[in-house]
mmCIF file of C-alpha atoms in Angstrom:
data_model
loop_
_atom_site.group_PDB
_atom_site.id
_atom_site.type_symbol
_atom_site.label_atom_id
_atom_site.label_comp_id
_atom_site.label_asym_id
_atom_site.label_seq_id
_atom_site.Cartn_x
_atom_site.Cartn_y
_atom_site.Cartn_z
ATOM 1 C CA MET L 1 -19.592 23.057 -29.283
ATOM 2 C CA ALA L 2 -20.333 23.730 -25.676
ATOM 3 C CA ARG L 3 -23.708 23.022 -24.463
ATOM 4 C CA VAL L 4 -23.618 24.292 -21.011
ATOM 5 C CA SER L 5 -23.285 28.176 -19.939
ATOM 6 C CA GLY L 6 -23.425 30.227 -16.865
ATOM 7 C CA TYR L 7 -22.967 28.496 -13.410
ATOM 8 C CA ALA L 8 -22.801 25.125 -15.660
ATOM 9 C CA ARG L 9 -19.881 26.588 -17.256
ATOM 10 C CA VAL L 10 -18.262 27.406 -13.911
ATOM 11 C CA ILE L 11 -19.091 23.743 -12.461
ATOM 12 C CA LYS L 12 -17.356 22.134 -15.726
ATOM 13 C CA TYR L 13 -14.206 23.867 -15.198
ATOM 14 C CA LEU L 14 -14.076 23.619 -11.512
ATOM 15 C CA LEU L 15 -14.680 19.631 -12.460
ATOM 16 C CA PHE L 16 -11.912 19.868 -14.929
ATOM 17 C CA LEU L 17 -9.586 21.240 -12.693
ATOM 18 C CA PHE L 18 -10.253 18.941 -9.819
ATOM 19 C CA THR L 19 -9.959 15.931 -12.040
ATOM 20 C CA PHE L 20 -6.762 17.225 -13.703
ATOM 21 C CA LEU L 21 -5.192 17.698 -10.210
ATOM 22 C CA PHE L 22 -6.368 13.978 -9.327
ATOM 23 C CA VAL L 23 -4.693 12.787 -12.580
ATOM 24 C CA ILE L 24 -1.462 14.203 -11.529
ATOM 25 C CA THR L 25 -2.082 12.837 -7.942
ATOM 26 C CA GLY L 26 -2.501 9.390 -9.505
ATOM 27 C CA ILE L 27 0.801 9.524 -11.427
ATOM 28 C CA ILE L 28 2.582 10.745 -7.923
ATOM 29 C CA LEU L 29 0.950 7.972 -6.305
ATOM 30 C CA LEU L 30 1.891 5.110 -8.794
ATOM 31 C CA SER L 31 5.653 6.706 -9.204
ATOM 32 C CA LEU L 32 5.992 6.522 -5.219
ATOM 33 C CA GLY L 33 4.373 3.103 -4.948
ATOM 34 C CA ILE L 34 6.652 1.706 -7.312
ATOM 35 C CA ALA L 35 9.599 3.367 -5.707
ATOM 36 C CA LEU L 36 8.573 1.923 -2.204
ATOM 37 C CA HIS L 37 7.828 -1.480 -3.812
ATOM 38 C CA THR L 38 11.458 -1.630 -4.725
ATOM 39 C CA ASN L 39 12.596 -0.658 -1.168
ATOM 40 C CA GLU L 40 10.105 -2.731 0.836
ATOM 41 C CA HIS L 41 10.125 -5.914 -1.279
ATOM 42 C CA ALA L 42 11.489 -7.795 1.824
ATOM 43 C CA TYR L 43 8.190 -7.290 3.610
ATOM 44 C CA ALA L 44 6.439 -8.890 0.659
ATOM 45 C CA GLU L 45 8.611 -11.472 0.607
ATOM 46 C CA LEU L 46 8.534 -12.660 4.163
ATOM 47 C CA LEU L 47 4.708 -11.700 4.617
ATOM 48 C CA PRO L 48 3.013 -13.572 1.731
ATOM 49 C CA SER L 49 -0.225 -13.843 3.933
ATOM 50 C CA PHE L 50 -1.151 -10.168 3.429
ATOM 51 C CA PRO L 51 0.861 -8.621 0.656
ATOM 52 C CA PHE L 52 -1.395 -5.671 0.473
ATOM 53 C CA LEU L 53 -0.088 -4.450 3.674
ATOM 54 C CA ASN L 54 2.917 -3.335 1.851
ATOM 55 C CA VAL L 55 2.614 0.148 1.091
ATOM 56 C CA GLY L 56 4.133 0.224 -2.019
ATOM 57 C CA ASN L 57 1.693 -2.139 -3.400
ATOM 58 C CA LEU L 58 -1.304 -0.172 -1.975
ATOM 59 C CA LEU L 59 -0.105 3.021 -3.491
ATOM 60 C CA ILE L 60 0.391 1.162 -6.971
ATOM 61 C CA VAL L 61 -3.218 0.043 -7.091
ATOM 62 C CA VAL L 62 -4.541 3.334 -5.820
ATOM 63 C CA GLY L 63 -2.415 5.378 -8.147
ATOM 64 C CA VAL L 64 -3.754 3.453 -11.087
ATOM 65 C CA LEU L 65 -7.361 3.572 -10.158
ATOM 66 C CA VAL L 66 -7.143 7.371 -9.320
ATOM 67 C CA PHE L 67 -5.383 8.047 -12.754
ATOM 68 C CA ILE L 68 -7.949 5.935 -14.952
ATOM 69 C CA VAL L 69 -11.041 7.288 -13.189
ATOM 70 C CA SER L 70 -9.784 10.952 -12.870
ATOM 71 C CA PHE L 71 -8.904 10.725 -16.456
ATOM 72 C CA ALA L 72 -12.551 9.858 -17.563
ATOM 73 C CA GLY L 73 -13.748 12.663 -15.448
ATOM 74 C CA CYS L 74 -11.449 15.052 -16.978
ATOM 75 C CA PHE L 75 -12.025 14.328 -20.487
ATOM 76 C CA GLY L 76 -15.659 13.899 -19.815
ATOM 77 C CA ALA L 77 -15.877 17.337 -18.340
ATOM 78 C CA MET L 78 -14.285 18.877 -21.242
ATOM 79 C CA ARG L 79 -16.069 17.245 -23.787
ATOM 80 C CA GLU L 80 -19.438 17.530 -21.740
ATOM 81 C CA SER L 81 -19.911 13.775 -22.243
ATOM 82 C CA ARG L 82 -22.834 12.329 -20.031
ATOM 83 C CA CYS L 83 -21.007 8.657 -21.004
ATOM 84 C CA LEU L 84 -17.750 9.522 -19.536
ATOM 85 C CA LEU L 85 -19.008 11.357 -16.602
ATOM 86 C CA SER L 86 -21.404 8.679 -15.694
ATOM 87 C CA VAL L 87 -18.427 5.967 -15.832
ATOM 88 C CA PHE L 88 -16.666 8.617 -13.526
ATOM 89 C CA ILE L 89 -19.522 8.902 -11.005
ATOM 90 C CA ILE L 90 -20.302 5.343 -11.012
ATOM 91 C CA SER L 91 -16.180 4.451 -10.472
ATOM 92 C CA LEU L 92 -16.077 6.862 -7.720
ATOM 93 C CA VAL L 93 -19.053 5.345 -6.077
ATOM 94 C CA VAL L 94 -17.552 1.708 -6.470
ATOM 95 C CA ILE L 95 -14.165 2.895 -5.206
ATOM 96 C CA PHE L 96 -15.739 4.878 -1.909
ATOM 97 C CA ILE L 97 -17.734 1.371 -1.321
ATOM 98 C CA LEU L 98 -14.488 -0.691 -1.723
ATOM 99 C CA GLU L 99 -12.826 2.020 0.430
ATOM 100 C CA MET L 100 -15.436 1.671 3.211
ATOM 101 C CA LEU L 101 -15.190 -2.485 3.128
ATOM 102 C CA VAL L 102 -11.556 -2.612 2.989
ATOM 103 C CA GLY L 103 -11.586 -0.191 5.752
ATOM 104 C CA ALA L 104 -14.040 -2.207 7.895
ATOM 105 C CA LEU L 105 -12.091 -5.554 7.076
ATOM 106 C CA GLY L 106 -8.925 -3.906 8.458
ATOM 107 C CA TYR L 107 -10.524 -2.532 11.622
ATOM 108 C CA ALA L 108 -12.029 -5.855 12.280
ATOM 109 C CA ASN L 109 -8.845 -7.894 11.866
ATOM 110 C CA ARG L 110 -6.429 -5.315 13.264
ATOM 111 C CA ASN L 111 -5.664 -7.411 16.341
ATOM 112 C CA LYS L 112 -4.808 -10.448 13.899
ATOM 113 C CA VAL L 113 -1.718 -8.534 12.593
ATOM 114 C CA LYS L 114 0.948 -10.049 15.131
ATOM 115 C CA SER L 115 -0.242 -13.518 14.444
ATOM 116 C CA PHE L 116 -0.031 -13.271 10.786
ATOM 117 C CA VAL L 117 3.407 -11.824 11.123
ATOM 118 C CA THR L 118 4.538 -14.399 13.457
ATOM 119 C CA ASN L 119 3.326 -17.202 11.213
ATOM 120 C CA ASP L 120 4.688 -15.881 8.231
ATOM 121 C CA LEU L 121 8.325 -15.255 9.818
ATOM 122 C CA LYS L 122 8.429 -18.614 11.542
ATOM 123 C CA HIS L 123 7.600 -20.232 8.249
ATOM 124 C CA GLY L 124 10.434 -18.257 6.456
ATOM 125 C CA LEU L 125 13.112 -19.450 8.980
ATOM 126 C CA ASP L 126 13.116 -22.793 7.451
ATOM 127 C CA GLN L 127 13.490 -21.450 3.799
ATOM 128 C CA TYR L 128 16.564 -19.252 4.607
ATOM 129 C CA GLU L 129 19.256 -21.805 3.630
ATOM 130 C CA GLU L 130 16.945 -23.181 0.643
ATOM 131 C CA ASN L 131 15.694 -20.042 -0.948
ATOM 132 C CA GLU L 132 17.921 -17.015 -2.139
ATOM 133 C CA SER L 133 15.097 -14.465 -2.386
ATOM 134 C CA TYR L 134 14.193 -15.453 1.505
ATOM 135 C CA LYS L 135 17.748 -15.143 2.617
ATOM 136 C CA ALA L 136 17.935 -11.855 0.773
ATOM 137 C CA ALA L 137 14.885 -10.590 2.490
ATOM 138 C CA TRP L 138 15.694 -11.895 6.033
ATOM 139 C CA ASP L 139 19.360 -10.371 5.950
ATOM 140 C CA GLU L 140 17.820 -6.872 4.716
ATOM 141 C CA ILE L 141 15.143 -6.872 7.296
ATOM 142 C CA GLN L 142 17.482 -7.881 10.235
ATOM 143 C CA SER L 143 20.247 -5.447 9.326
ATOM 144 C CA LYS L 144 17.741 -2.514 8.760
ATOM 145 C CA LEU L 145 15.735 -3.035 11.639
ATOM 146 C CA MET L 146 18.548 -4.300 13.908
ATOM 147 C CA CYS L 147 16.744 -7.612 14.888
ATOM 148 C CA CYS L 148 17.231 -11.130 14.985
ATOM 149 C CA GLY L 149 14.867 -14.018 14.479
ATOM 150 C CA VAL L 150 11.082 -14.006 14.994
ATOM 151 C CA GLU L 151 10.640 -13.190 18.798
ATOM 152 C CA LYS L 152 14.300 -13.719 19.957
ATOM 153 C CA PRO L 153 17.857 -14.802 18.172
ATOM 154 C CA ASP L 154 17.175 -18.527 19.773
ATOM 155 C CA ASP L 155 14.442 -19.010 16.932
ATOM 156 C CA TRP L 156 17.272 -19.471 14.156
ATOM 157 C CA TYR L 157 18.565 -22.668 15.915
ATOM 158 C CA LEU L 158 15.153 -23.769 17.368
ATOM 159 C CA ASN L 159 12.981 -23.449 14.252
ATOM 160 C CA SER L 160 15.380 -23.929 11.336
ATOM 161 C CA THR L 161 18.709 -25.812 10.092
ATOM 162 C CA PHE L 162 21.023 -23.463 12.263
ATOM 163 C CA THR L 163 22.947 -25.278 14.837
ATOM 164 C CA GLU L 164 22.835 -24.193 18.377
ATOM 165 C CA ASN L 165 23.835 -20.513 19.264
ATOM 166 C CA SER L 166 24.310 -19.709 15.437
ATOM 167 C CA VAL L 167 22.411 -17.133 13.494
ATOM 168 C CA PRO L 168 22.896 -15.337 9.996
ATOM 169 C CA ASP L 169 25.551 -12.936 9.961
ATOM 170 C CA SER L 170 22.935 -10.141 9.163
ATOM 171 C CA CYS L 171 22.220 -10.573 13.196
ATOM 172 C CA CYS L 172 25.337 -8.980 14.139
ATOM 173 C CA LEU L 173 25.986 -5.889 15.451
ATOM 174 C CA GLU L 174 28.855 -5.481 13.211
ATOM 175 C CA MET L 175 28.298 -7.497 10.284
ATOM 176 C CA LYS L 176 31.010 -9.577 8.804
ATOM 177 C CA VAL L 177 31.371 -13.080 7.127
ATOM 178 C CA GLY L 178 31.137 -15.774 9.764
ATOM 179 C CA CYS L 179 30.058 -13.253 12.672
ATOM 180 C CA GLY L 180 27.167 -15.015 13.644
ATOM 181 C CA ARG L 181 28.577 -18.543 13.907
ATOM 182 C CA ASP L 182 28.855 -18.438 17.767
ATOM 183 C CA GLY L 183 25.909 -16.245 18.519
ATOM 184 C CA SER L 184 27.505 -13.538 20.412
ATOM 185 C CA GLY L 185 27.497 -9.872 19.522
ATOM 186 C CA THR L 186 24.187 -9.793 17.934
ATOM 187 C CA PHE L 187 20.846 -8.025 18.129
ATOM 188 C CA THR L 188 18.931 -9.484 20.889
ATOM 189 C CA THR L 189 15.333 -8.428 20.168
ATOM 190 C CA GLY L 190 13.278 -10.354 17.588
ATOM 191 C CA CYS L 191 11.896 -8.849 14.198
ATOM 192 C CA LYS L 192 8.103 -9.559 14.807
ATOM 193 C CA GLU L 193 7.844 -6.339 16.949
ATOM 194 C CA ALA L 194 9.732 -4.187 14.687
ATOM 195 C CA MET L 195 7.841 -5.365 11.621
ATOM 196 C CA THR L 196 4.634 -5.274 13.364
ATOM 197 C CA THR L 197 5.331 -1.628 14.526
ATOM 198 C CA THR L 198 6.342 -0.686 11.039
ATOM 199 C CA LEU L 199 3.443 -2.146 9.343
ATOM 200 C CA GLU L 200 0.880 -0.536 11.444
ATOM 201 C CA ALA L 201 2.532 2.920 11.055
ATOM 202 C CA ASN L 202 2.567 2.553 7.457
ATOM 203 C CA LEU L 203 -1.174 1.514 7.640
ATOM 204 C CA SER L 204 -2.045 4.468 9.716
ATOM 205 C CA GLY L 205 -0.540 6.743 6.896
ATOM 206 C CA VAL L 206 -2.306 4.941 4.274
ATOM 207 C CA ALA L 207 -5.785 5.287 6.327
ATOM 208 C CA ALA L 208 -5.134 9.109 6.643
ATOM 209 C CA GLY L 209 -4.432 9.139 2.772
ATOM 210 C CA GLY L 210 -7.544 7.086 2.473
ATOM 211 C CA ILE L 211 -9.864 9.668 4.318
ATOM 212 C CA ILE L 212 -8.436 12.424 2.049
ATOM 213 C CA ILE L 213 -9.002 10.411 -0.933
ATOM 214 C CA ALA L 214 -12.544 9.792 0.141
ATOM 215 C CA LEU L 215 -13.243 13.653 0.621
ATOM 216 C CA PHE L 216 -12.055 14.351 -2.742
ATOM 217 C CA GLU L 217 -14.273 11.357 -4.226
ATOM 218 C CA ILE L 218 -17.168 13.004 -2.682
ATOM 219 C CA VAL L 219 -16.508 16.352 -3.999
ATOM 220 C CA GLY L 220 -15.791 14.977 -7.492
ATOM 221 C CA PHE L 221 -19.106 13.057 -7.361
ATOM 222 C CA THR L 222 -20.922 16.092 -6.494
ATOM 223 C CA PHE L 223 -19.496 18.240 -9.555
ATOM 224 C CA GLY L 224 -20.045 15.200 -11.897
ATOM 225 C CA ILE L 225 -23.621 14.801 -10.717
ATOM 226 C CA VAL L 226 -24.522 18.650 -11.318
ATOM 227 C CA LEU L 227 -22.507 18.861 -14.524
ATOM 228 C CA CYS L 228 -24.486 15.705 -15.961
ATOM 229 C CA CYS L 229 -27.962 17.285 -14.897
ATOM 230 C CA PHE L 230 -27.034 20.501 -16.677
ATOM 231 C CA ILE L 231 -25.997 18.655 -19.914
ATOM 232 C CA SER L 232 -29.142 16.612 -19.639
ATOM 233 C CA SER L 233 -31.215 19.815 -19.392
ATOM 234 C CA THR L 234 -29.745 21.236 -22.504
ATOM 235 C CA ASP L 235 -30.197 18.239 -24.622
#
């Protein structure tokens, strides 16, 4: 039995529509995150210091949170449940605060991205021959981004088990078995700059998406508070 009427009922259905669309958004973000996680696993493998810079991981986390919180708001609006609406409102506030903290932390450490990338990649050079997952990740990154080593191809025989002037075959302009043994016909730029550029571009997209989601949260918070007040006044 509906307890609200008039303008309150309009708010109720607006909140329901808003949160229902947000539930769908959460499902889309989760699906996209899983797909990107599969495609970008090499980044997470080679950059263990900050796995959440991987866009796939971020979208999975955001998608799950958006789905759960929005579902509570959607169901709470239709049932006119102050309990569920309170959970929805409090969750929005908590998520909004976390977004601000993460945004501030990211901004404060924005100049450290290159140093993290450099340290992780140099550590990964030694793992190439010993760890199959590292080997696959390096080969994928080097062939996809058309780069070789951390800052230059020499990194492979200066900082790993490769002999002088030899590099992985994935560094070759035309990849074939054994093509990297003499170090000729290979990509000349390191992977640090390419990976940093890619990560920074991804983070810019995430930041833009975060701002849009924050605006939706403010709208949802306002509708939820208004509806809760109307429900309280009818009790």
